[in-house]
Short mmCIF file of C-alpha atoms in Angstrom, two decimals:
data_model
loop_
_atom_site.label_atom_id
_atom_site.label_comp_id
_atom_site.label_asym_id
_atom_site.label_seq_id
_atom_site.Cartn_x
_atom_site.Cartn_y
_atom_site.Cartn_z
CA UNK A 1 3.76 3.66 9.44
CA UNK A 2 2.81 7.57 9.21
CA UNK A 3 2.24 9.92 11.78
CA UNK A 4 2.54 13.71 12.95
CA UNK A 5 2.68 15.71 15.80
CA UNK A 6 2.06 19.24 16.99
CA UNK A 7 4.79 19.91 20.04
CA UNK A 8 2.50 22.86 20.99
CA UNK A 9 -0.67 22.31 22.61
CA UNK A 10 -1.22 25.94 22.60
CA UNK A 11 0.47 29.47 21.17
CA UNK A 12 -0.25 32.20 22.52
CA UNK A 13 0.33 36.26 20.04
CA UNK A 14 -0.22 39.90 20.53
CA UNK A 15 -2.33 40.97 17.51
CA UNK A 16 0.07 42.39 14.67
CA UNK A 17 3.32 39.64 15.80
CA UNK A 18 4.18 37.25 13.69
CA UNK A 19 2.98 33.41 14.38
CA UNK A 20 4.09 29.90 13.67
CA UNK A 21 2.67 26.60 14.64
CA UNK A 22 4.41 23.71 14.47
CA UNK A 23 4.94 20.49 12.85
CA UNK A 24 6.50 17.85 12.33
CA UNK A 25 5.79 14.44 10.57
CA UNK A 26 6.46 11.13 9.45
CA UNK A 27 5.88 9.44 6.12
CA UNK A 28 7.99 6.04 4.72
CA UNK A 29 7.66 8.09 1.37
CA UNK A 30 6.97 11.46 0.49
CA UNK A 31 4.03 13.49 2.26
CA UNK A 32 0.96 14.92 1.12
CA UNK A 33 0.69 17.93 4.15
CA UNK A 34 -2.75 19.70 4.82
CA UNK A 35 -3.45 22.90 7.53
CA UNK A 36 -6.72 23.06 8.96
CA UNK A 37 -8.88 24.99 11.26
CA UNK A 38 -11.79 24.72 13.21
CA UNK A 39 -13.56 27.33 15.27
CA UNK A 40 -15.39 26.82 17.93
CA UNK A 41 -18.31 24.86 17.92
CA UNK A 42 -17.73 24.32 13.63
CA UNK A 43 -16.11 21.71 11.51
CA UNK A 44 -11.97 21.00 10.27
CA UNK A 45 -11.91 23.94 8.01
CA UNK A 46 -9.14 23.61 4.77
CA UNK A 47 -6.25 26.44 4.65
CA UNK A 48 -3.78 24.53 2.57
CA UNK A 49 -1.32 21.55 1.48
CA UNK A 50 1.97 20.80 -0.01
CA UNK A 51 1.84 18.03 -2.95
CA UNK A 52 5.23 18.38 -4.50
CA UNK A 53 7.03 21.62 -5.90
CA UNK A 54 7.16 24.56 -4.29
CA UNK A 55 8.39 24.73 -1.07
CA UNK A 56 6.23 27.72 0.02
CA UNK A 57 2.68 26.81 0.02
CA UNK A 58 0.05 29.78 0.48
CA UNK A 59 -3.36 29.48 1.44
CA UNK A 60 -6.17 31.45 3.07
CA UNK A 61 -6.44 34.36 5.50
CA UNK A 62 -2.73 35.12 4.94
CA UNK A 63 -1.58 31.61 6.13
CA UNK A 64 1.61 30.49 4.11
CA UNK A 65 2.99 26.88 5.77
CA UNK A 66 6.84 25.66 4.49
CA UNK A 67 7.44 22.54 3.87
CA UNK A 68 11.21 21.48 5.29
CA UNK A 69 12.13 17.95 3.70
CA UNK A 70 15.38 17.85 6.31
CA UNK A 71 14.07 18.66 9.00
CA UNK A 72 10.62 16.40 8.26
CA UNK A 73 8.32 19.68 9.46
CA UNK A 74 5.15 22.35 7.89
CA UNK A 75 4.84 24.33 10.60
CA UNK A 76 2.08 27.35 9.36
CA UNK A 77 3.37 30.57 9.32
CA UNK A 78 1.45 34.24 9.14
CA UNK A 79 3.37 37.80 8.95
CA UNK A 80 0.89 39.38 11.14
CA UNK A 81 -2.04 38.23 13.35
CA UNK A 82 -5.32 38.72 13.99
CA UNK A 83 -8.03 37.81 16.89
CA UNK A 84 -9.97 37.00 14.54
CA UNK A 85 -7.41 33.59 13.38
CA UNK A 86 -7.81 32.52 17.34
CA UNK A 87 -9.15 28.85 16.59
CA UNK A 88 -7.28 25.25 16.91
CA UNK A 89 -5.18 24.32 13.76
CA UNK A 90 -4.25 20.83 12.69
CA UNK A 91 -1.63 19.52 11.10
CA UNK A 92 -2.60 16.04 8.92
CA UNK A 93 -0.17 13.90 6.52
CA UNK A 94 -0.65 10.76 4.43
CA UNK A 95 2.02 9.34 2.57
CA UNK A 96 2.11 10.07 -1.34
CA UNK A 97 3.31 6.79 -1.99
CA UNK A 98 0.12 4.72 0.13
CA UNK A 99 -1.23 4.22 -3.15
CA UNK A 100 -5.30 3.81 -2.53
CA UNK A 101 -5.19 2.78 0.84
CA UNK A 102 -4.71 5.16 3.97
CA UNK A 103 -6.13 8.22 4.67
CA UNK A 104 -4.96 11.82 6.62
CA UNK A 105 -3.39 11.04 10.39
CA UNK A 106 -4.23 13.91 11.97
CA UNK A 107 -1.80 16.09 14.93
CA UNK A 108 -3.11 16.67 18.17
CA UNK A 109 -3.80 20.27 17.35
CA UNK A 110 -2.78 23.43 18.68
CA UNK A 111 -5.03 26.21 20.27
CA UNK A 112 -3.87 29.05 18.49
CA UNK A 113 -4.51 32.58 20.80
CA UNK A 114 -4.40 36.00 19.65
CA UNK A 115 -4.36 38.93 22.05
CA UNK A 116 -5.63 42.32 20.69
CA UNK B 1 -23.43 23.22 -2.59
CA UNK B 2 -24.73 23.57 0.95
CA UNK B 3 -21.78 21.39 1.97
CA UNK B 4 -21.53 18.61 3.80
CA UNK B 5 -25.08 18.14 6.20
CA UNK B 6 -24.98 17.18 9.48
CA UNK B 7 -27.49 15.96 12.17
CA UNK B 8 -28.31 16.07 14.16
CA UNK B 9 -26.24 19.08 15.67
CA UNK B 10 -26.71 17.82 19.14
CA UNK B 11 -27.62 14.94 20.84
CA UNK B 12 -28.07 14.11 24.79
CA UNK B 13 -29.00 10.50 25.63
CA UNK B 14 -29.25 8.03 28.02
CA UNK B 15 -26.28 5.37 28.86
CA UNK B 16 -27.48 2.47 26.90
CA UNK B 17 -30.13 3.73 24.60
CA UNK B 18 -29.28 3.44 21.04
CA UNK B 19 -28.22 6.79 18.94
CA UNK B 20 -28.17 7.04 15.07
CA UNK B 21 -26.15 9.85 13.39
CA UNK B 22 -26.29 10.71 10.23
CA UNK B 23 -24.42 12.26 6.94
CA UNK B 24 -24.90 13.87 3.83
CA UNK B 25 -21.84 14.54 1.97
CA UNK B 26 -21.52 16.98 -0.90
CA UNK B 27 -22.86 16.14 -4.17
CA UNK B 28 -20.42 13.68 -6.58
CA UNK B 29 -18.12 12.94 -3.87
CA UNK B 30 -16.66 9.33 -3.97
CA UNK B 31 -15.51 8.81 0.16
CA UNK B 32 -16.70 9.69 3.11
CA UNK B 33 -15.04 9.56 6.28
CA UNK B 34 -16.67 9.69 9.67
CA UNK B 35 -14.51 10.69 12.69
CA UNK B 36 -14.42 11.37 16.33
CA UNK B 37 -13.10 14.19 18.29
CA UNK B 38 -12.62 14.15 22.24
CA UNK B 39 -10.21 16.26 24.33
CA UNK B 40 -8.04 13.07 25.62
CA UNK B 41 -7.35 11.39 21.86
CA UNK B 42 -8.29 14.08 19.55
CA UNK B 43 -9.37 13.71 16.46
CA UNK B 44 -10.15 9.75 15.49
CA UNK B 45 -10.88 8.38 12.09
CA UNK B 46 -13.38 5.61 11.94
CA UNK B 47 -14.23 4.46 8.81
CA UNK B 48 -14.26 5.09 5.49
CA UNK B 49 -16.28 4.67 2.66
CA UNK B 50 -15.52 4.75 -1.30
CA UNK B 51 -18.63 4.61 -3.60
CA UNK B 52 -20.71 3.05 -0.78
CA UNK B 53 -18.45 0.37 0.30
CA UNK B 54 -16.28 0.43 2.96
CA UNK B 55 -12.51 0.54 3.08
CA UNK B 56 -11.36 1.09 6.32
CA UNK B 57 -13.28 0.08 9.35
CA UNK B 58 -9.96 -0.19 12.01
CA UNK B 59 -10.72 2.68 13.98
CA UNK B 60 -14.46 1.69 14.86
CA UNK B 61 -13.88 1.20 18.91
CA UNK B 62 -16.17 -1.56 19.02
CA UNK B 63 -18.57 -3.37 17.57
CA UNK B 64 -21.75 -1.20 19.32
CA UNK B 65 -20.51 1.17 17.04
CA UNK B 66 -21.52 0.59 13.00
CA UNK B 67 -21.59 2.30 10.23
CA UNK B 68 -24.17 2.02 6.34
CA UNK B 69 -23.71 3.96 3.60
CA UNK B 70 -27.18 2.41 1.84
CA UNK B 71 -26.54 5.29 -1.60
CA UNK B 72 -24.20 8.07 -2.32
CA UNK B 73 -26.46 11.18 -0.38
CA UNK B 74 -26.87 9.16 2.78
CA UNK B 75 -24.38 8.07 5.75
CA UNK B 76 -25.56 6.88 9.42
CA UNK B 77 -23.17 6.02 12.61
CA UNK B 78 -25.41 3.94 15.06
CA UNK B 79 -23.76 3.57 18.12
CA UNK B 80 -25.65 -0.06 20.34
CA UNK B 81 -25.84 0.69 22.72
CA UNK B 82 -24.40 3.95 24.45
CA UNK B 83 -22.25 4.38 27.01
CA UNK B 84 -20.61 8.01 28.70
CA UNK B 85 -17.28 7.68 26.60
CA UNK B 86 -19.04 7.58 23.67
CA UNK B 87 -19.51 11.25 24.85
CA UNK B 88 -17.89 13.12 21.94
CA UNK B 89 -18.10 15.25 18.69
CA UNK B 90 -18.85 12.82 15.22
CA UNK B 91 -17.37 14.84 12.42
CA UNK B 92 -18.56 13.49 8.81
CA UNK B 93 -16.10 14.04 5.98
CA UNK B 94 -16.34 14.09 2.18
CA UNK B 95 -13.89 14.44 -0.45
CA UNK B 96 -13.95 13.56 -4.63
CA UNK B 97 -10.47 11.34 -4.08
CA UNK B 98 -8.16 9.87 -1.01
CA UNK B 99 -6.07 12.87 -0.32
CA UNK B 100 -4.23 14.93 -1.60
CA UNK B 101 -7.25 15.63 -2.92
CA UNK B 102 -9.15 17.73 0.10
CA UNK B 103 -11.78 17.06 2.55
CA UNK B 104 -14.88 18.65 3.36
CA UNK B 105 -16.19 18.41 6.94
CA UNK B 106 -19.62 19.06 8.67
CA UNK B 107 -20.62 20.75 11.53
CA UNK B 108 -20.20 17.81 13.15
CA UNK B 109 -22.55 16.36 16.25
CA UNK B 110 -21.69 17.07 19.81
CA UNK B 111 -23.31 13.71 21.73
CA UNK B 112 -23.83 13.37 25.59
CA UNK B 113 -24.49 10.53 26.76
CA UNK B 114 -24.94 10.47 30.46
#
């Protein structure tokens, strides 16, 4: 069975500081990994994804994520946080060996708060 | 493209009433997903369709919930009768294929059952 965990309900950072939002996953095969962001009263927006290849994935708005197979992690990072980055962030996984069955499994979400 | 369109954006109803949520996916997308988001349970997949055919409805909570996709450009999620515990934000999403293809989400319908 596949699962994803976001161990922090909330992350607080000061504007200009680096930020990390943590995600760990469990799949039986190779993973497809995603990060989505949800701003208040909006739907989820795609940020970035890992399929294969380079472990460091770059996405929208200056975000990046590092795939670490040995630690089964896919942490979201940004070198310098902005107040406008404040939102709810979701990590999601799908087993790449799932064939035509199965969809994304989403984490519970992590609320990021960036203070001026 | 206008993206995924959902209506209504907000719905307030009384317990026992029928509720119908609507979704128009992005043109050309073969997959359509219905999700429910609550504080307690997070984001849950209810059902998804491929080429208008339901593929996995294991997330549908009860027989009170039903979903249809009569054509490639329209889907409904119906709750009959509604209960207060159905209060949530319901999202529709669409994609060309299953992941790793990106899913595109609509703005959601915020449902409150009194």
